[in-house]
GROMACS .gro file of C-alpha atoms in nm:
model
  479
    1MET     CA    1   0.000   0.000   0.000
    2SER     CA    2   0.136   0.345  -0.090
    3PRO     CA    3   0.200   0.613   0.176
    4SER     CA    4  -0.074   0.830   0.029
    5LEU     CA    5  -0.332   0.553   0.071
    6CYS     CA    6  -0.216   0.496   0.425
    7LEU     CA    7  -0.272   0.861   0.501
    8LEU     CA    8  -0.610   0.857   0.332
    9SER     CA    9  -0.715   0.574   0.560
   10THR     CA   10  -0.685   0.811   0.855
   11LEU     CA   11  -0.917   1.085   0.735
   12LEU     CA   12  -1.221   1.159   0.949
   13LEU     CA   13  -1.542   1.047   0.789
   14CYS     CA   14  -1.752   1.283   0.996
   15TYR     CA   15  -1.688   1.575   1.227
   16PHE     CA   16  -1.904   1.789   1.454
   17HIS     CA   17  -1.846   2.146   1.347
   18ALA     CA   18  -2.065   2.453   1.374
   19THR     CA   19  -1.987   2.825   1.361
   20GLN     CA   20  -2.183   3.113   1.502
   21GLY     CA   21  -2.418   3.264   1.251
   22ALA     CA   22  -2.377   2.980   1.000
   23PRO     CA   23  -2.688   2.896   0.800
   24PRO     CA   24  -2.868   2.579   0.910
   25PRO     CA   25  -2.792   2.261   0.720
   26GLN     CA   26  -3.076   2.159   0.495
   27GLN     CA   27  -3.243   1.823   0.538
   28GLY     CA   28  -3.121   1.578   0.276
   29PRO     CA   29  -3.342   1.433   0.002
   30ASN     CA   30  -3.387   1.113   0.205
   31CYS     CA   31  -3.515   1.296   0.513
   32ARG     CA   32  -3.873   1.406   0.571
   33THR     CA   33  -4.034   1.538   0.888
   34ARG     CA   34  -4.331   1.354   1.033
   35PRO     CA   35  -4.662   1.547   1.075
   36THR     CA   36  -4.636   1.754   1.392
   37ASP     CA   37  -4.829   2.020   1.582
   38LEU     CA   38  -4.539   2.237   1.702
   39VAL     CA   39  -4.576   2.530   1.941
   40PHE     CA   40  -4.284   2.752   2.040
   41ILE     CA   41  -4.315   2.919   2.382
   42ILE     CA   42  -4.072   3.212   2.398
   43ASP     CA   43  -3.975   3.407   2.709
   44SER     CA   44  -3.931   3.775   2.626
   45SER     CA   45  -3.917   3.911   2.982
   46ARG     CA   46  -3.715   4.220   3.065
   47SER     CA   47  -3.403   4.010   3.139
   48VAL     CA   48  -3.389   3.916   2.769
   49ARG     CA   49  -3.226   4.202   2.583
   50PRO     CA   50  -3.364   4.300   2.240
   51SER     CA   51  -3.049   4.175   2.065
   52GLU     CA   52  -3.074   3.843   2.252
   53PHE     CA   53  -3.439   3.809   2.154
   54GLU     CA   54  -3.334   3.851   1.791
   55GLN     CA   55  -3.085   3.566   1.834
   56ALA     CA   56  -3.361   3.348   1.977
   57LYS     CA   57  -3.570   3.425   1.668
   58VAL     CA   58  -3.281   3.312   1.446
   59PHE     CA   59  -3.287   2.980   1.630
   60LEU     CA   60  -3.664   2.948   1.570
   61SER     CA   61  -3.621   3.023   1.202
   62GLN     CA   62  -3.349   2.762   1.162
   63VAL     CA   63  -3.569   2.494   1.316
   64VAL     CA   64  -3.863   2.596   1.094
   65GLU     CA   65  -3.637   2.583   0.786
   66SER     CA   66  -3.593   2.208   0.837
   67LEU     CA   67  -3.967   2.131   0.860
   68ASP     CA   68  -4.217   2.013   0.602
   69VAL     CA   69  -4.474   2.285   0.665
   70GLY     CA   70  -4.834   2.242   0.555
   71ALA     CA   71  -5.190   2.168   0.664
   72ASN     CA   72  -5.125   1.792   0.633
   73ALA     CA   73  -4.761   1.810   0.744
   74THR     CA   74  -4.620   2.023   1.027
   75ARG     CA   75  -4.822   2.312   1.171
   76VAL     CA   76  -4.642   2.575   1.380
   77GLY     CA   77  -4.766   2.815   1.648
   78LEU     CA   78  -4.581   3.072   1.858
   79LEU     CA   79  -4.653   3.198   2.211
   80ASN     CA   80  -4.464   3.504   2.333
   81TYR     CA   81  -4.476   3.560   2.709
   82ALA     CA   82  -4.354   3.778   2.993
   83SER     CA   83  -4.602   3.888   3.264
   84SER     CA   84  -4.877   3.795   3.018
   85VAL     CA   85  -4.902   3.566   2.717
   86LYS     CA   86  -4.937   3.684   2.359
   87ASN     CA   87  -5.049   3.440   2.092
   88GLU     CA   88  -4.832   3.560   1.803
   89PHE     CA   89  -4.984   3.306   1.565
   90SER     CA   90  -5.168   2.976   1.606
   91LEU     CA   91  -5.129   2.635   1.446
   92LYS     CA   92  -5.391   2.723   1.185
   93THR     CA   93  -5.250   3.063   1.085
   94HIS     CA   94  -4.969   2.984   0.840
   95LYS     CA   95  -4.978   2.718   0.571
   96THR     CA   96  -4.635   2.784   0.417
   97LYS     CA   97  -4.280   2.800   0.544
   98ALA     CA   98  -4.223   3.141   0.384
   99SER     CA   99  -4.514   3.303   0.570
  100LEU     CA  100  -4.400   3.142   0.896
  101LEU     CA  101  -4.050   3.285   0.863
  102GLN     CA  102  -4.187   3.631   0.787
  103ALA     CA  103  -4.415   3.612   1.092
  104ILE     CA  104  -4.123   3.515   1.320
  105LYS     CA  105  -3.925   3.818   1.201
  106LYS     CA  106  -4.207   4.051   1.312
  107VAL     CA  107  -4.229   3.923   1.671
  108GLN     CA  108  -4.125   4.182   1.933
  109PRO     CA  109  -4.028   4.128   2.300
  110LEU     CA  110  -4.282   4.212   2.573
  111SER     CA  111  -4.013   4.310   2.827
  112THR     CA  112  -4.206   4.265   3.153
  113GLY     CA  113  -4.211   3.981   3.409
  114THR     CA  114  -4.163   3.603   3.381
  115MET     CA  115  -4.484   3.397   3.407
  116THR     CA  116  -4.361   3.069   3.266
  117GLY     CA  117  -4.632   2.857   3.426
  118LEU     CA  118  -4.899   3.086   3.282
  119ALA     CA  119  -4.751   3.042   2.933
  120ILE     CA  120  -4.754   2.662   2.958
  121GLN     CA  121  -5.115   2.673   3.082
  122PHE     CA  122  -5.206   2.892   2.784
  123ALA     CA  123  -5.051   2.630   2.556
  124ILE     CA  124  -5.271   2.358   2.707
  125ASN     CA  125  -5.595   2.560   2.717
  126HIS     CA  126  -5.558   2.742   2.385
  127ALA     CA  127  -5.259   2.670   2.159
  128PHE     CA  128  -5.314   2.294   2.143
  129THR     CA  129  -5.690   2.305   2.099
  130GLU     CA  130  -5.876   2.214   1.780
  131ALA     CA  131  -6.013   2.569   1.765
  132GLU     CA  132  -5.655   2.697   1.723
  133GLY     CA  133  -5.566   2.439   1.456
  134ALA     CA  134  -5.444   2.144   1.662
  135ARG     CA  135  -5.532   1.805   1.523
  136VAL     CA  136  -5.705   1.526   1.711
  137ARG     CA  137  -5.458   1.328   1.920
  138SER     CA  138  -5.325   1.036   1.716
  139PRO     CA  139  -5.019   0.811   1.703
  140ASP     CA  140  -4.952   0.958   1.359
  141ILE     CA  141  -4.945   1.322   1.477
  142SER     CA  142  -4.682   1.451   1.719
  143LYS     CA  143  -4.768   1.733   1.959
  144VAL     CA  144  -4.457   1.941   2.017
  145ALA     CA  145  -4.363   2.250   2.219
  146ILE     CA  146  -4.012   2.405   2.285
  147VAL     CA  147  -3.933   2.623   2.595
  148VAL     CA  148  -3.626   2.861   2.601
  149THR     CA  149  -3.566   3.061   2.924
  150ASP     CA  150  -3.290   3.262   3.088
  151GLY     CA  151  -3.410   3.302   3.447
  152ARG     CA  152  -3.633   3.193   3.733
  153PRO     CA  153  -4.012   3.207   3.676
  154GLN     CA  154  -4.236   3.417   3.898
  155ASP     CA  155  -4.498   3.143   3.915
  156GLY     CA  156  -4.502   2.765   3.953
  157VAL     CA  157  -4.421   2.536   3.661
  158LYS     CA  158  -4.410   2.187   3.812
  159ASP     CA  159  -4.781   2.099   3.825
  160ILE     CA  160  -4.883   2.268   3.500
  161SER     CA  161  -4.591   2.107   3.314
  162ALA     CA  162  -4.699   1.767   3.445
  163ARG     CA  163  -5.050   1.836   3.312
  164ALA     CA  164  -4.907   1.927   2.972
  165ARG     CA  165  -4.707   1.605   2.955
  166GLU     CA  166  -5.007   1.398   3.069
  167SER     CA  167  -5.214   1.552   2.788
  168GLY     CA  168  -4.973   1.405   2.534
  169ILE     CA  169  -4.735   1.696   2.484
  170GLU     CA  170  -4.363   1.622   2.498
  171ILE     CA  171  -4.168   1.917   2.633
  172PHE     CA  172  -3.814   2.027   2.556
  173ALA     CA  173  -3.672   2.298   2.784
  174ILE     CA  174  -3.380   2.516   2.674
  175GLY     CA  175  -3.206   2.730   2.936
  176VAL     CA  176  -2.982   3.029   2.868
  177GLY     CA  177  -2.730   3.203   3.094
  178ARG     CA  178  -2.836   3.223   3.459
  179VAL     CA  179  -3.139   3.003   3.417
  180ASP     CA  180  -3.263   2.795   3.710
  181LEU     CA  181  -3.176   2.438   3.604
  182ASN     CA  182  -3.428   2.288   3.847
  183THR     CA  183  -3.702   2.479   3.664
  184LEU     CA  184  -3.593   2.325   3.334
  185ARG     CA  185  -3.608   1.978   3.484
  186GLN     CA  186  -3.959   2.042   3.619
  187ILE     CA  187  -4.077   2.152   3.274
  188ALA     CA  188  -3.912   1.890   3.053
  189SER     CA  189  -4.026   1.540   2.961
  190GLU     CA  190  -3.830   1.227   3.046
  191LYS     CA  191  -3.549   1.137   2.966
  192LEU     CA  192  -3.419   1.464   3.106
  193ASP     CA  193  -3.081   1.425   2.936
  194ASP     CA  194  -3.264   1.429   2.604
  195HIS     CA  195  -3.514   1.703   2.688
  196VAL     CA  196  -3.312   1.964   2.879
  197ASP     CA  197  -3.050   2.180   2.707
  198TYR     CA  198  -2.836   2.463   2.837
  199VAL     CA  199  -2.627   2.726   2.657
  200GLU     CA  200  -2.411   2.997   2.810
  201SER     CA  201  -2.572   3.281   2.614
  202TYR     CA  202  -2.818   3.364   2.338
  203SER     CA  203  -2.523   3.417   2.105
  204VAL     CA  204  -2.480   3.039   2.078
  205ILE     CA  205  -2.840   2.920   2.108
  206GLU     CA  206  -2.876   2.879   1.731
  207LYS     CA  207  -2.614   2.605   1.744
  208LEU     CA  208  -2.880   2.384   1.904
  209SER     CA  209  -3.085   2.401   1.586
  210LYS     CA  210  -2.911   2.097   1.436
  211LYS     CA  211  -3.030   1.887   1.729
  212PHE     CA  212  -3.393   1.968   1.658
  213GLN     CA  213  -3.354   1.945   1.283
  214GLU     CA  214  -3.237   1.587   1.332
  215ALA     CA  215  -3.514   1.521   1.583
  216PHE     CA  216  -3.782   1.602   1.325
  217CYS     CA  217  -3.625   1.380   1.059
  218ALA     CA  218  -3.858   1.082   1.048
  219MET     CA  219  -3.681   0.886   0.776
  220ALA     CA  220  -3.322   0.912   0.659
  221ASP     CA  221  -3.047   0.733   0.474
  222LEU     CA  222  -2.810   0.717   0.770
  223CYS     CA  223  -2.506   0.670   0.548
  224SER     CA  224  -2.587   0.976   0.336
  225SER     CA  225  -2.663   1.193   0.638
  226GLY     CA  226  -2.346   1.089   0.824
  227ASP     CA  227  -2.542   0.945   1.116
  228HIS     CA  228  -2.332   0.629   1.144
  229ASP     CA  229  -2.027   0.495   1.327
  230CYS     CA  230  -1.840   0.344   1.030
  231GLU     CA  231  -1.473   0.440   1.009
  232GLN     CA  232  -1.437   0.384   0.633
  233ILE     CA  233  -1.738   0.257   0.435
  234CYS     CA  234  -2.107   0.274   0.530
  235VAL     CA  235  -2.348   0.038   0.351
  236SER     CA  236  -2.714   0.141   0.373
  237THR     CA  237  -2.981  -0.110   0.470
  238PRO     CA  238  -3.354  -0.040   0.526
  239GLY     CA  239  -3.368   0.177   0.836
  240SER     CA  240  -3.011   0.096   0.934
  241TYR     CA  241  -2.659   0.034   0.797
  242THR     CA  242  -2.357  -0.196   0.812
  243CYS     CA  243  -1.988  -0.109   0.800
  244ALA     CA  244  -1.717  -0.226   0.561
  245CYS     CA  245  -1.350  -0.150   0.496
  246ARG     CA  246  -1.144  -0.054   0.193
  247ASP     CA  247  -0.910  -0.300   0.023
  248GLY     CA  248  -0.615  -0.382   0.245
  249PHE     CA  249  -0.810  -0.329   0.567
  250THR     CA  250  -1.011  -0.569   0.781
  251LEU     CA  251  -1.316  -0.493   0.996
  252ASN     CA  252  -1.244  -0.506   1.368
  253GLU     CA  253  -1.462  -0.698   1.615
  254ASP     CA  254  -1.658  -0.383   1.698
  255GLY     CA  255  -1.805  -0.396   1.346
  256LYS     CA  256  -1.720  -0.028   1.293
  257THR     CA  257  -1.346   0.035   1.278
  258CYS     CA  258  -1.086  -0.098   1.035
  259ASN     CA  259  -0.735  -0.224   1.086
  260ALA     CA  260  -0.434  -0.231   0.853
  261CYS     CA  261  -0.151  -0.253   1.103
  262GLY     CA  262  -0.076  -0.292   1.471
  263ALA     CA  263  -0.085  -0.020   1.733
  264SER     CA  264   0.229   0.183   1.790
  265ALA     CA  265   0.372   0.431   2.035
  266ILE     CA  266   0.213   0.771   2.088
  267ASP     CA  267   0.264   1.047   2.344
  268LEU     CA  268  -0.080   1.196   2.407
  269VAL     CA  269  -0.132   1.499   2.633
  270PHE     CA  270  -0.465   1.659   2.727
  271LEU     CA  271  -0.471   2.035   2.795
  272ILE     CA  272  -0.791   2.097   2.992
  273ASP     CA  273  -0.951   2.436   3.061
  274GLY     CA  274  -1.033   2.455   3.432
  275SER     CA  275  -1.151   2.818   3.434
  276LYS     CA  276  -1.444   2.933   3.648
  277SER     CA  277  -1.678   2.957   3.346
  278VAL     CA  278  -1.669   2.578   3.308
  279ARG     CA  279  -1.857   2.523   3.639
  280PRO     CA  280  -1.807   2.221   3.869
  281GLU     CA  281  -2.088   2.008   3.724
  282ASN     CA  282  -1.952   2.056   3.372
  283PHE     CA  283  -1.597   1.985   3.484
  284ASP     CA  284  -1.713   1.636   3.581
  285LEU     CA  285  -1.844   1.594   3.224
  286VAL     CA  286  -1.504   1.701   3.091
  287LYS     CA  287  -1.336   1.429   3.301
  288GLN     CA  288  -1.581   1.173   3.163
  289PHE     CA  289  -1.495   1.295   2.812
  290ILE     CA  290  -1.121   1.245   2.876
  291ASN     CA  291  -1.174   0.893   3.006
  292GLN     CA  292  -1.389   0.798   2.709
  293ILE     CA  293  -1.099   0.887   2.480
  294VAL     CA  294  -0.849   0.710   2.707
  295GLU     CA  295  -1.063   0.396   2.681
  296SER     CA  296  -1.000   0.385   2.304
  297VAL     CA  297  -0.621   0.426   2.333
  298ASP     CA  298  -0.391   0.122   2.340
  299VAL     CA  299  -0.203   0.210   2.660
  300GLY     CA  300   0.120   0.034   2.746
  301GLU     CA  301   0.487   0.080   2.823
  302LYS     CA  302   0.582   0.057   2.453
  303LYS     CA  303   0.250   0.182   2.319
  304ALA     CA  304   0.048   0.492   2.415
  305HIS     CA  305   0.154   0.715   2.704
  306VAL     CA  306  -0.095   0.970   2.835
  307GLY     CA  307  -0.034   1.296   3.021
  308LEU     CA  308  -0.280   1.549   3.166
  309VAL     CA  309  -0.242   1.925   3.217
  310GLN     CA  310  -0.506   2.157   3.362
  311TYR     CA  311  -0.493   2.533   3.318
  312SER     CA  312  -0.680   2.844   3.428
  313SER     CA  313  -0.490   3.157   3.537
  314SER     CA  314  -0.188   2.927   3.578
  315VAL     CA  315  -0.085   2.584   3.446
  316ARG     CA  316  -0.078   2.267   3.655
  317GLN     CA  317   0.052   1.929   3.545
  318GLU     CA  318  -0.187   1.665   3.680
  319PHE     CA  319   0.036   1.376   3.574
  320PRO     CA  320   0.319   1.345   3.316
  321LEU     CA  321   0.359   1.107   3.024
  322GLY     CA  322   0.448   0.754   3.125
  323ARG     CA  323   0.351   0.777   3.492
  324TYR     CA  324   0.068   0.531   3.436
  325ASN     CA  325   0.085   0.232   3.203
  326SER     CA  326  -0.273   0.109   3.228
  327LYS     CA  327  -0.609   0.260   3.133
  328LYS     CA  328  -0.741   0.185   3.480
  329ASP     CA  329  -0.470   0.390   3.653
  330ILE     CA  330  -0.504   0.679   3.406
  331LYS     CA  331  -0.882   0.696   3.441
  332SER     CA  332  -0.854   0.681   3.819
  333ALA     CA  333  -0.610   0.975   3.817
  334VAL     CA  334  -0.840   1.174   3.587
  335LYS     CA  335  -1.133   1.123   3.825
  336LYS     CA  336  -0.925   1.260   4.114
  337MET     CA  337  -0.836   1.583   3.929
  338SER     CA  338  -0.958   1.887   4.126
  339TYR     CA  339  -1.110   2.193   3.963
  340MET     CA  340  -0.887   2.506   3.949
  341GLU     CA  341  -1.170   2.755   3.882
  342LYS     CA  342  -0.994   3.079   3.781
  343GLY     CA  343  -0.902   3.249   3.451
  344THR     CA  344  -0.832   3.120   3.098
  345MET     CA  345  -0.466   3.133   2.990
  346THR     CA  346  -0.477   2.903   2.688
  347GLY     CA  347  -0.163   3.043   2.527
  348GLN     CA  348   0.036   2.983   2.845
  349ALA     CA  349  -0.095   2.625   2.856
  350ILE     CA  350   0.012   2.549   2.498
  351GLN     CA  351   0.356   2.696   2.570
  352TYR     CA  352   0.377   2.466   2.873
  353LEU     CA  353   0.298   2.174   2.644
  354ILE     CA  354   0.591   2.274   2.421
  355ASP     CA  355   0.841   2.347   2.699
  356ASN     CA  356   0.752   2.069   2.944
  357SER     CA  357   0.488   1.810   2.859
  358PHE     CA  358   0.667   1.655   2.561
  359ALA     CA  359   1.017   1.703   2.703
  360ILE     CA  360   1.225   1.392   2.778
  361SER     CA  361   1.240   1.502   3.142
  362SER     CA  362   0.859   1.479   3.156
  363GLY     CA  363   0.834   1.139   2.990
  364GLY     CA  364   0.840   1.240   2.624
  365ARG     CA  365   0.997   0.976   2.399
  366PRO     CA  366   1.224   1.065   2.104
  367GLY     CA  367   1.086   0.960   1.767
  368VAL     CA  368   0.734   0.898   1.901
  369ALA     CA  369   0.431   1.078   1.754
  370LYS     CA  370   0.320   1.370   1.973
  371VAL     CA  371  -0.050   1.453   2.003
  372GLY     CA  372  -0.212   1.735   2.200
  373ILE     CA  373  -0.586   1.766   2.267
  374VAL     CA  374  -0.679   2.117   2.382
  375PHE     CA  375  -1.020   2.167   2.545
  376THR     CA  376  -1.161   2.513   2.617
  377ASP     CA  377  -1.500   2.673   2.678
  378GLY     CA  378  -1.422   3.041   2.620
  379ARG     CA  379  -1.193   3.316   2.493
  380SER     CA  380  -0.833   3.301   2.606
  381GLN     CA  381  -0.711   3.587   2.826
  382ASP     CA  382  -0.368   3.575   2.666
  383TYR     CA  383  -0.221   3.558   2.316
  384ILE     CA  384  -0.225   3.206   2.170
  385ASN     CA  385  -0.101   3.245   1.811
  386ASP     CA  386   0.274   3.214   1.868
  387ALA     CA  387   0.248   2.906   2.092
  388ALA     CA  388  -0.013   2.741   1.867
  389LEU     CA  389   0.203   2.793   1.556
  390LYS     CA  390   0.517   2.670   1.735
  391ALA     CA  391   0.345   2.347   1.846
  392LYS     CA  392   0.248   2.268   1.488
  393GLU     CA  393   0.591   2.364   1.354
  394LEU     CA  394   0.743   2.111   1.595
  395GLY     CA  395   0.529   1.842   1.432
  396TYR     CA  396   0.276   1.800   1.712
  397LYS     CA  397  -0.065   1.684   1.597
  398MET     CA  398  -0.297   1.936   1.766
  399TYR     CA  399  -0.671   1.886   1.815
  400ALA     CA  400  -0.899   2.166   1.940
  401VAL     CA  401  -1.224   2.086   2.121
  402GLY     CA  402  -1.448   2.385   2.196
  403VAL     CA  403  -1.768   2.408   2.400
  404GLY     CA  404  -2.020   2.689   2.457
  405ASN     CA  405  -1.848   3.026   2.422
  406ALA     CA  406  -1.523   2.891   2.277
  407VAL     CA  407  -1.392   3.125   2.007
  408ASP     CA  408  -1.394   2.983   1.656
  409GLU     CA  409  -1.083   3.178   1.547
  410GLU     CA  410  -0.881   3.050   1.843
  411LEU     CA  411  -0.987   2.689   1.790
  412ARG     CA  412  -0.884   2.709   1.426
  413MET     CA  413  -0.548   2.858   1.522
  414ILE     CA  414  -0.482   2.569   1.763
  415ALA     CA  415  -0.590   2.290   1.526
  416SER     CA  416  -0.347   2.118   1.289
  417GLU     CA  417  -0.403   2.114   0.914
  418PRO     CA  418  -0.640   2.028   0.766
  419VAL     CA  419  -0.836   2.222   1.027
  420ALA     CA  420  -1.167   2.049   0.951
  421GLU     CA  421  -1.020   1.720   1.072
  422HIS     CA  422  -0.869   1.858   1.392
  423TYR     CA  423  -1.138   2.096   1.513
  424PHE     CA  424  -1.449   1.999   1.713
  425TYR     CA  425  -1.722   2.218   1.859
  426THR     CA  426  -2.043   2.159   2.055
  427ALA     CA  427  -2.284   2.415   2.199
  428ASP     CA  428  -2.316   2.258   2.542
  429PHE     CA  429  -2.124   2.031   2.778
  430LYS     CA  430  -2.377   1.748   2.768
  431ALA     CA  431  -2.294   1.684   2.405
  432MET     CA  432  -1.930   1.623   2.499
  433LYS     CA  433  -2.038   1.285   2.630
  434GLU     CA  434  -2.187   1.207   2.290
  435ILE     CA  435  -1.869   1.321   2.114
  436GLY     CA  436  -1.654   1.124   2.357
  437LYS     CA  437  -1.846   0.804   2.286
  438LYS     CA  438  -1.744   0.820   1.921
  439LEU     CA  439  -1.406   0.992   1.938
  440GLN     CA  440  -1.136   0.728   1.893
  441VAL     CA  441  -0.763   0.762   1.892
  442LYS     CA  442  -0.563   0.503   1.703
  443ILE     CA  443  -0.204   0.481   1.590
  444CYS     CA  444  -0.107   0.322   1.263
  445VAL     CA  445   0.253   0.247   1.174
  446GLU     CA  446   0.284   0.041   0.859
  447GLU     CA  447   0.565  -0.205   0.816
  448ASN     CA  448   0.729  -0.242   0.473
  449PRO     CA  449   0.637  -0.170   0.202
  450CYS     CA  450   0.421   0.119   0.327
  451GLU     CA  451   0.660   0.272   0.585
  452CYS     CA  452   0.411   0.539   0.683
  453GLU     CA  453   0.497   0.783   0.959
  454SER     CA  454   0.328   0.746   1.297
  455ILE     CA  455  -0.003   0.925   1.274
  456VAL     CA  456  -0.319   0.961   1.476
  457LYS     CA  457  -0.657   0.856   1.343
  458PHE     CA  458  -0.954   1.037   1.486
  459GLN     CA  459  -1.312   0.944   1.414
  460THR     CA  460  -1.593   1.140   1.572
  461LYS     CA  461  -1.965   1.119   1.543
  462VAL     CA  462  -2.236   1.295   1.742
  463GLU     CA  463  -2.509   1.042   1.821
  464GLU     CA  464  -2.865   1.157   1.772
  465LEU     CA  465  -2.924   1.388   2.069
  466ILE     CA  466  -3.297   1.341   2.049
  467GLN     CA  467  -3.480   1.010   2.008
  468SER     CA  468  -3.712   0.968   1.711
  469LEU     CA  469  -4.028   1.167   1.747
  470THR     CA  470  -4.228   0.865   1.635
  471LYS     CA  471  -4.539   0.829   1.850
  472LYS     CA  472  -4.429   1.123   2.065
  473ASN     CA  473  -4.550   1.476   2.126
  474ILE     CA  474  -4.285   1.745   2.174
  475LEU     CA  475  -4.317   2.083   2.344
  476PHE     CA  476  -4.042   2.336   2.273
  477TYR     CA  477  -4.024   2.593   2.554
  478ILE     CA  478  -3.817   2.901   2.466
  479ARG     CA  479  -3.743   3.171   2.712
   0.00000   0.00000   0.00000
């Protein structure tokens, strides 16, 4: 096998990548949305600034763009609430996607209090009634509502939300900024992990649109849409798929990945943002993410060595390369890592990687491939360009993983070329678990005649964040 083919075998087949303000991906020709009665419930209280309300409307429009709108397809209504509830338009008002999008543009914030429970009650008593265009409850028609909020309601939501769910409405709750997470859990349907979402600010809320676009896709060619786990070749089957490998490769026992050569040595170091914006509960998710990747690495004295560095206003080495020679010991050490909770000095952390982490004195091995995975959730407080460029010039394979308010320009500067294969982004921390499940690190060193250099193969795939809407009713609650 030629060196070029060896390199091609390491390309990512799918990556999770979104940028702020990017247009929503269109549903493919093999995807259609099942008939749904969808009601948006939008909080426009005084805590939501006019510019933030506009960003929420962009999110609504992106979700609508992915729907099959029509009297016999999906019908959409919109409730705008603060101290009172305004029915902007009902399920029977608009018959076309174009008129829906125009109507969303015209919605203005009410800018008073926050009566979330009142808005959900209005949805039950009015928005989802036949008089307002709702269809008779049926296994073939989903009832859906989405809730987006950024604060604590001034009335109760627990009992009225339970009534909504009992009536056949499935509720998704989206929280923004300083939202009360307990309120979201009281509103949302089970499973809570699938029905509660959180974003740091309205500036990134539109990045959740892909989740709901996929949720409304009732039928898809999973190979064409990229919703599969195959490393090399995906073969479509009715409602599913199987995996295959290119010539010269064999399918591994997992039925997903391919193998052309044995595992080899790699020095892998994680640079983890431990700044205060991450929050303790999310820091635990970051540790789970690290351990999911460690699980896929072939750890051993002559194989993969793993190091861990945490940074905030300063840099702290949690453990150096080579200290642990088993996955169990590495994962145990990761779990014990304490949260620094200060600033965000990403540039200083990358410089530490260059000066210390890969040094022989810290366990770095001469002639072994060097890989750095940088995780961050926000803008760096120092200059990163020089250190990021130096790391790549030294031949380090650098991967950038961003969450929430991570800055696209900085992630791209950190990532090795081609950037699309070394750059990952998700809007919220919960999705890191989904990325981690599919992110695999493998080393391939070909013996003669290939003689490829040691390289790292990454494959990532975001599992469907929402279960199929089949035989379900969904309520989107937007505050």
